[in-house]
mmCIF file of C-alpha atoms in Angstrom:
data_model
loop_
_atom_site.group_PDB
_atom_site.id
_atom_site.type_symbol
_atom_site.label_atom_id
_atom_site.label_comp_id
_atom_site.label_asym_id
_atom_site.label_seq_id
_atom_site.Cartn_x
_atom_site.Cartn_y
_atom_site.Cartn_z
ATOM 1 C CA UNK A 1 78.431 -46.033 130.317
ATOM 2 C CA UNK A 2 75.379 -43.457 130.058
ATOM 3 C CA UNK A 3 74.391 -40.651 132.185
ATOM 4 C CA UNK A 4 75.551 -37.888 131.074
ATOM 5 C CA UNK A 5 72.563 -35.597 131.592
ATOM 6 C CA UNK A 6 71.809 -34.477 135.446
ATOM 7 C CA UNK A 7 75.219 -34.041 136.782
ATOM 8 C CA UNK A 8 75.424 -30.128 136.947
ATOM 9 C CA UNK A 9 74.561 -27.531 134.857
ATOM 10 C CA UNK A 10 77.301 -28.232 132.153
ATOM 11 C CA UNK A 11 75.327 -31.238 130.689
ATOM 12 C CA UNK A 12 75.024 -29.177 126.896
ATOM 13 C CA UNK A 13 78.579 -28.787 126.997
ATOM 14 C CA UNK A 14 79.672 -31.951 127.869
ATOM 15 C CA UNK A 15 77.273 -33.768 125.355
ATOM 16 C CA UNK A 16 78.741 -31.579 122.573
ATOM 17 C CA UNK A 17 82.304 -32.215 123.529
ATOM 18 C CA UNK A 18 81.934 -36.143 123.643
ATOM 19 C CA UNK A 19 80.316 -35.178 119.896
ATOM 20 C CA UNK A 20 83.339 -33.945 118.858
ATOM 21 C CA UNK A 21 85.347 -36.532 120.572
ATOM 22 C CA UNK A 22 83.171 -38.968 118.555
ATOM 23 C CA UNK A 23 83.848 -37.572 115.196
ATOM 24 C CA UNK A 24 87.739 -37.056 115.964
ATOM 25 C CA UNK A 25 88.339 -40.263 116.718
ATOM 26 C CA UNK A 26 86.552 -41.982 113.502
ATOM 27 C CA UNK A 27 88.627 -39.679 111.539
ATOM 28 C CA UNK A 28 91.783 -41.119 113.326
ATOM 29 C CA UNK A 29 90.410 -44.671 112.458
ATOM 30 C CA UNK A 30 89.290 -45.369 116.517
ATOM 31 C CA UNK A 31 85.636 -45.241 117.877
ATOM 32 C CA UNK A 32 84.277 -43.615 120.820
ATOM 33 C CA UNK A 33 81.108 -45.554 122.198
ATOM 34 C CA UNK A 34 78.644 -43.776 124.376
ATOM 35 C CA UNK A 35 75.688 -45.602 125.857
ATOM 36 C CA UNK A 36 72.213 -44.735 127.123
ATOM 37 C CA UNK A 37 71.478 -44.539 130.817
ATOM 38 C CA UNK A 38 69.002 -44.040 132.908
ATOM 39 C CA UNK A 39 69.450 -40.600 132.908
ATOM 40 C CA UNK A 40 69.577 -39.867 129.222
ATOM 41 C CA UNK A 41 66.065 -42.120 129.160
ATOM 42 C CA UNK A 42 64.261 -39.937 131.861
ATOM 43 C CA UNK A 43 65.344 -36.663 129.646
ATOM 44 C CA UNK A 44 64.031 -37.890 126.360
ATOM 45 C CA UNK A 45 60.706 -39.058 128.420
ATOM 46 C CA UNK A 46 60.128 -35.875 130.039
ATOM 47 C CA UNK A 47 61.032 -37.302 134.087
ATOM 48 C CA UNK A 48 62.979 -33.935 134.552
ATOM 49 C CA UNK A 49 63.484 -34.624 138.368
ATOM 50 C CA UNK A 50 66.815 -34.472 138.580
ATOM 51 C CA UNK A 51 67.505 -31.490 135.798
ATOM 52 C CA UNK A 52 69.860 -29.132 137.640
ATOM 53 C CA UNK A 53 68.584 -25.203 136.915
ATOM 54 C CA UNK A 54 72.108 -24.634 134.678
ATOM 55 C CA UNK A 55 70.919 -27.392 132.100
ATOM 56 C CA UNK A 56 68.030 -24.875 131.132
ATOM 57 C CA UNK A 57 69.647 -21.939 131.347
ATOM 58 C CA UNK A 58 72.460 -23.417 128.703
ATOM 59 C CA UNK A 59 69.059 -23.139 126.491
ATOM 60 C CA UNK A 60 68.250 -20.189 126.998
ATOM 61 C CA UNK A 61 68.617 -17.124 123.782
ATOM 62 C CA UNK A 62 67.081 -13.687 123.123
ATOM 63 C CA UNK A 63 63.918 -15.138 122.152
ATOM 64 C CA UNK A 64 63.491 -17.350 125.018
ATOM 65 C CA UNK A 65 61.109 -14.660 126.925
ATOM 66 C CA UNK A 66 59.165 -14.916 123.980
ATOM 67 C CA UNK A 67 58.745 -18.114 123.436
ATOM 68 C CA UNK A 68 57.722 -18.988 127.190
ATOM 69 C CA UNK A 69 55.354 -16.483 126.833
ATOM 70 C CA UNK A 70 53.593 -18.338 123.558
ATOM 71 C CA UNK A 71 53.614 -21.699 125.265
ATOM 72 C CA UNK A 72 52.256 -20.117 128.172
ATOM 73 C CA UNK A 73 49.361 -18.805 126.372
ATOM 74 C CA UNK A 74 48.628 -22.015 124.642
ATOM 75 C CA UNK A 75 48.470 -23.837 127.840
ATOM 76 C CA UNK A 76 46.168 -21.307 129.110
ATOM 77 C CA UNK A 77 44.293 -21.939 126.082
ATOM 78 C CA UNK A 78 44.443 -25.911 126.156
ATOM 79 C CA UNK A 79 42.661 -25.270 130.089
ATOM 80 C CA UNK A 80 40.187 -23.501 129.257
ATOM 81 C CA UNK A 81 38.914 -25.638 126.225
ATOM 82 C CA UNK A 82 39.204 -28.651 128.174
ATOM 83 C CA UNK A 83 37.732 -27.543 131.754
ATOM 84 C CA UNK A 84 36.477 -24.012 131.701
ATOM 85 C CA UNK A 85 35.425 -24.793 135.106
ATOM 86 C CA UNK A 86 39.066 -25.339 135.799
ATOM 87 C CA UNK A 87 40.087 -22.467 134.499
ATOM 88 C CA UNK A 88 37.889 -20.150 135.878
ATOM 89 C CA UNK A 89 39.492 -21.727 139.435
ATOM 90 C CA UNK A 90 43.045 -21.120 138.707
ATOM 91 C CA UNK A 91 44.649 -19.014 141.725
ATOM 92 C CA UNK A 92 46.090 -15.551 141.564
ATOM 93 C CA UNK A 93 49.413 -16.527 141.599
ATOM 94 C CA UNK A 94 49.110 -19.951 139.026
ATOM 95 C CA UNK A 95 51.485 -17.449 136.456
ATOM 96 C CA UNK A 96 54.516 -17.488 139.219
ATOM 97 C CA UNK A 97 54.227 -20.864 139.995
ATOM 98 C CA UNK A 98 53.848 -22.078 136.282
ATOM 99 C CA UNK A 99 57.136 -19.904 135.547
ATOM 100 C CA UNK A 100 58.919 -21.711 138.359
ATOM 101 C CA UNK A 101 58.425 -24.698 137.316
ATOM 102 C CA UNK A 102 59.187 -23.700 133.495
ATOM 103 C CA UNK A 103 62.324 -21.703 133.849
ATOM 104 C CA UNK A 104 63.531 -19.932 130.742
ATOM 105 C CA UNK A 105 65.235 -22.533 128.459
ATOM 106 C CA UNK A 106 62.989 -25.004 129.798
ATOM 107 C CA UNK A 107 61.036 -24.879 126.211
ATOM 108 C CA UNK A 108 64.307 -25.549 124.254
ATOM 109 C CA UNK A 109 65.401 -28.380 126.248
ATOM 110 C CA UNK A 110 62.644 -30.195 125.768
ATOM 111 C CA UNK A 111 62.533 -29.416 122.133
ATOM 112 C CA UNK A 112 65.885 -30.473 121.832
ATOM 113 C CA UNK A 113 65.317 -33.854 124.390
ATOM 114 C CA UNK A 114 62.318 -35.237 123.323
ATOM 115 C CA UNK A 115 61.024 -36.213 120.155
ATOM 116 C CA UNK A 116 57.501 -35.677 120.351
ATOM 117 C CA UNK A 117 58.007 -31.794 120.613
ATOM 118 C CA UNK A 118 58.019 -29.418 117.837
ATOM 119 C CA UNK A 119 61.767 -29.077 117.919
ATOM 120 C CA UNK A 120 64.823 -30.014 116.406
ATOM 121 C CA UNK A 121 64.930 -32.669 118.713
ATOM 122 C CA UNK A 122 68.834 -33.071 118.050
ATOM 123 C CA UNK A 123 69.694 -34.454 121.475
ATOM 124 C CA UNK A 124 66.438 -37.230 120.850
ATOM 125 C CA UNK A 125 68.544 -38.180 117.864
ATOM 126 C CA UNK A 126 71.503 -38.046 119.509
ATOM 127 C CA UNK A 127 70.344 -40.657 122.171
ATOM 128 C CA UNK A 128 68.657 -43.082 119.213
ATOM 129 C CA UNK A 129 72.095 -43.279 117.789
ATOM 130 C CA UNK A 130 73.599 -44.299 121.013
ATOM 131 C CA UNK A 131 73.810 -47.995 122.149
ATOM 132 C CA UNK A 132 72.435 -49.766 125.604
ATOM 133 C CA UNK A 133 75.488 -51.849 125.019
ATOM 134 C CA UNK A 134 78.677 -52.705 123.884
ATOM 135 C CA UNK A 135 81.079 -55.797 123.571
ATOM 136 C CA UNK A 136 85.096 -54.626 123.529
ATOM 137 C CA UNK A 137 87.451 -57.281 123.468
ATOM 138 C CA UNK A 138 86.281 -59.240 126.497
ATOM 139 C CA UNK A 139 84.664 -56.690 128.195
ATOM 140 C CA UNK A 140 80.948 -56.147 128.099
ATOM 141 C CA UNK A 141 79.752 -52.375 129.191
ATOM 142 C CA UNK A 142 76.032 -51.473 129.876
ATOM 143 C CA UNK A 143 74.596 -48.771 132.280
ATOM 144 C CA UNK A 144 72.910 -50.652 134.677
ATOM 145 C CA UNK A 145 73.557 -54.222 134.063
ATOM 146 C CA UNK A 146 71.993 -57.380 132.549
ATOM 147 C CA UNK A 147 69.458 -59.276 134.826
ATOM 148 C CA UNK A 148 68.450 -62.885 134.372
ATOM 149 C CA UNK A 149 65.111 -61.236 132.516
ATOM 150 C CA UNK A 150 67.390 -60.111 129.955
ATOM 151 C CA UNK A 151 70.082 -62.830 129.746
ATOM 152 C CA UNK A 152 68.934 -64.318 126.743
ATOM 153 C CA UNK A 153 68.922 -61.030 124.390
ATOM 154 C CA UNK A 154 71.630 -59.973 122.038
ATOM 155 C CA UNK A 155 73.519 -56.656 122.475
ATOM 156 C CA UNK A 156 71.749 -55.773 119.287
ATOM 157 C CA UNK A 157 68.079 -56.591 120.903
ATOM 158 C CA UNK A 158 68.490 -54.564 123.765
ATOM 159 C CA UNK A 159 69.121 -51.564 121.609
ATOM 160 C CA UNK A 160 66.542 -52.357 119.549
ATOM 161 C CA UNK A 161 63.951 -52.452 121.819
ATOM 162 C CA UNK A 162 64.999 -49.067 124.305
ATOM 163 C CA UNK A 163 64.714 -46.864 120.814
ATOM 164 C CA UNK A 164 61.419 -48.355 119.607
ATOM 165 C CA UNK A 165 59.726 -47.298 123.034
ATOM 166 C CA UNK A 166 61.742 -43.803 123.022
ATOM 167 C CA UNK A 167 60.640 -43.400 119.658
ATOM 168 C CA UNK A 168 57.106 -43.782 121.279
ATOM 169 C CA UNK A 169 57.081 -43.731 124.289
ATOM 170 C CA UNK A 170 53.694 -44.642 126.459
ATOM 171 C CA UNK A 171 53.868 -44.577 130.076
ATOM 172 C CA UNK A 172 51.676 -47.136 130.576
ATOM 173 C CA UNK A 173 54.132 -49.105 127.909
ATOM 174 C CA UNK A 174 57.331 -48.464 128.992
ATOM 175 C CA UNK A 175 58.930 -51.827 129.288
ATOM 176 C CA UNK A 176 63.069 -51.935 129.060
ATOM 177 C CA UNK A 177 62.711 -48.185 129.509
ATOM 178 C CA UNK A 178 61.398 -48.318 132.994
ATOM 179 C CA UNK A 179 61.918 -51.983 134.010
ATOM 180 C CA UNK A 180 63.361 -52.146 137.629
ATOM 181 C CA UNK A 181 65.229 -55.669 136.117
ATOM 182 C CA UNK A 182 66.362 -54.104 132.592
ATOM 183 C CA UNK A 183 69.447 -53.101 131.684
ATOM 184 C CA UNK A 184 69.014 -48.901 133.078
ATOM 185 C CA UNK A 185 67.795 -49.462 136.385
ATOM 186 C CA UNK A 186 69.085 -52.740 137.297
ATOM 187 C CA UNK A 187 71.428 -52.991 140.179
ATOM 188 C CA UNK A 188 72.057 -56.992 140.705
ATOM 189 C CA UNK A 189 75.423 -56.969 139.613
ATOM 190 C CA UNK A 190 76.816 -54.200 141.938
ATOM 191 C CA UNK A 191 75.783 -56.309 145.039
ATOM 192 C CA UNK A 192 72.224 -54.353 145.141
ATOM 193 C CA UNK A 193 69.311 -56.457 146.292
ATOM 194 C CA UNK A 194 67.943 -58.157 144.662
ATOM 195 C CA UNK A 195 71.593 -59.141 143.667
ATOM 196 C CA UNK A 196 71.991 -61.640 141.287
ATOM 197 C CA UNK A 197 72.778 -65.128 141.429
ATOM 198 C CA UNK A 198 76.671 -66.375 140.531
ATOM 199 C CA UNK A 199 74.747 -68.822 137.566
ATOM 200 C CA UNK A 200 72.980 -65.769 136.265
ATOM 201 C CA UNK A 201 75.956 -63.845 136.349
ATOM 202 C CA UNK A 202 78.043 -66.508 134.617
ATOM 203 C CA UNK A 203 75.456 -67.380 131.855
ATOM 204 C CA UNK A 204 75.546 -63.659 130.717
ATOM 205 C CA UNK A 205 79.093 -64.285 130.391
ATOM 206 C CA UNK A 206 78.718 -67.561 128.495
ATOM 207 C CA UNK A 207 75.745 -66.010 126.700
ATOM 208 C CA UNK A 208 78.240 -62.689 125.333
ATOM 209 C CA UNK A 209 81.944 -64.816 125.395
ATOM 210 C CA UNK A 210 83.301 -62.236 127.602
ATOM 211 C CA UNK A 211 85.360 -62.124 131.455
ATOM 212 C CA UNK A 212 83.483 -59.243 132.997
ATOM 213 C CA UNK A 213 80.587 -57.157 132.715
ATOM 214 C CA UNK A 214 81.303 -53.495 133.304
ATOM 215 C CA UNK A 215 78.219 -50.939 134.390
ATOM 216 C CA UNK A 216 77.810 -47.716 136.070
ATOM 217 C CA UNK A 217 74.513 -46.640 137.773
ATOM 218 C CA UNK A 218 75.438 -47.548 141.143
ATOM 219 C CA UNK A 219 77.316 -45.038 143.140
ATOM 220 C CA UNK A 220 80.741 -46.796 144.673
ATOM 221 C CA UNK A 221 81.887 -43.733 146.140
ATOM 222 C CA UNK A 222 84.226 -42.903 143.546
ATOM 223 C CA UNK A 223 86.391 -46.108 143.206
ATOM 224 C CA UNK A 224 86.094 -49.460 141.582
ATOM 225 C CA UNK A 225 84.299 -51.917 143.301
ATOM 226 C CA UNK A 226 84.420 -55.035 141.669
ATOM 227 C CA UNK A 227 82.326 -57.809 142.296
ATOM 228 C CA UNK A 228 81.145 -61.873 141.762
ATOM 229 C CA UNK A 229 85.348 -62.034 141.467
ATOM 230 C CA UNK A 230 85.865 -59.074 139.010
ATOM 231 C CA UNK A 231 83.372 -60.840 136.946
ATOM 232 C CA UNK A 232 81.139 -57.302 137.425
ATOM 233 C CA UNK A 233 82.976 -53.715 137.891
#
């Protein structure tokens, strides 16, 4: 159910291994579904807050000190075009601080994350081929949840929409990216305020034919916590 990314430094390795998981299993005629959360979202959109130091360094090659050292240049470069005043008021120790807060690797993940770099961008396309949701059986999964806001829209919709604005994404556009009631952020269904009502959370049942919703997101403190009558788990 999403968030992979952010959980320690083995985020590269765990991506790769639900990859493989994902092609093993279509070979053997079953499916693995992985969804976008939250987390996956703030990677490809550049909100690196919560990027632990080990996710760069699983970036980082022999040509890494290079390539910082290029970008660094360029950024330089980019200053002094654009404010030379600026520039010529940059403090004695702006190099140390810049470096801290571009680690080596730093370059390569977002080359790999985020689509508007000159990168492969493989983990960008890994996300647009990922779903925000999934029907199985009678079970509905989604990262976050499904608000009232959102009720009406098909599985397919939601998708549809969250990889058009990652595709292009404008922070003062964000919509279903960064919408506090959309399906990545939204807590309502894990007893958060503003928790949803027990008609909102049985018309997204009626609106999908399924018994429960199931979402992640919320911390529970590592059990199950069901709630509205195991209609949300």
């Amino acid at each position: 159910v999403g968030d992979l990314p952010d959980r320690g430094p083995d985020t590269l390795k765990i991506i790769e291994h639900i990859q493989t998981l994902t092609r093993q299993a279509k070979r053997k005629g079953g499916r693995v579904h992985s969804l976008i959360g939250n987390h996956e979202v703030m990677n490809v959109i550049g909100d690196l807050r919560y990027v632990h130091p080990g996710e760069y360094e699983a970036f980082v090659s022999r040509k890494s000190e290079r390539l910082r050292e290029i970008y660094y240049e360029r950024y330089l470069e980019r200053i002094r075009n654009e404010d030379p005043n600026a520039y010529a008021a940059l403090p004695d120790d702006f190099r140390s601080d810049w470096e801290e807060s571009h680690p080596l690797g730093w370059l390569e993940h977002r080359q790999a994350w985020d689509p508007r770099w000159n990168g492969d961008g493989d983990l960008a396309e890994w996300v647009s081929g990922l779903k925000v949701a999934v029907r199985v059986n009678d079970s509905l999964f989604v990262h976050g949840g499904i608000s009232a806001a959102y009720c009406d829209n098909s599985l397919e919709s939601l998708t549809a929409k969250a990889i058009e604005k990652l595709a292009a994404y404008d922070s003062n556009d964000a919509g279903i990216l960064e919408d506090a009631a959309g399906p990545f952020w939204y807590r309502g269904l894990s007893g958060m305020e503003p928790r949803a009502s027990q008609e909102t959370v049985d018309a997204i049942l009626a609106r999908h034919g399924v018994a429960r919703v199931v979402v992640g997101h919320t911390p529970t403190m590592g059990v199950i916590w069901p709630e509205f009558d195991g209609r949300s788990v």
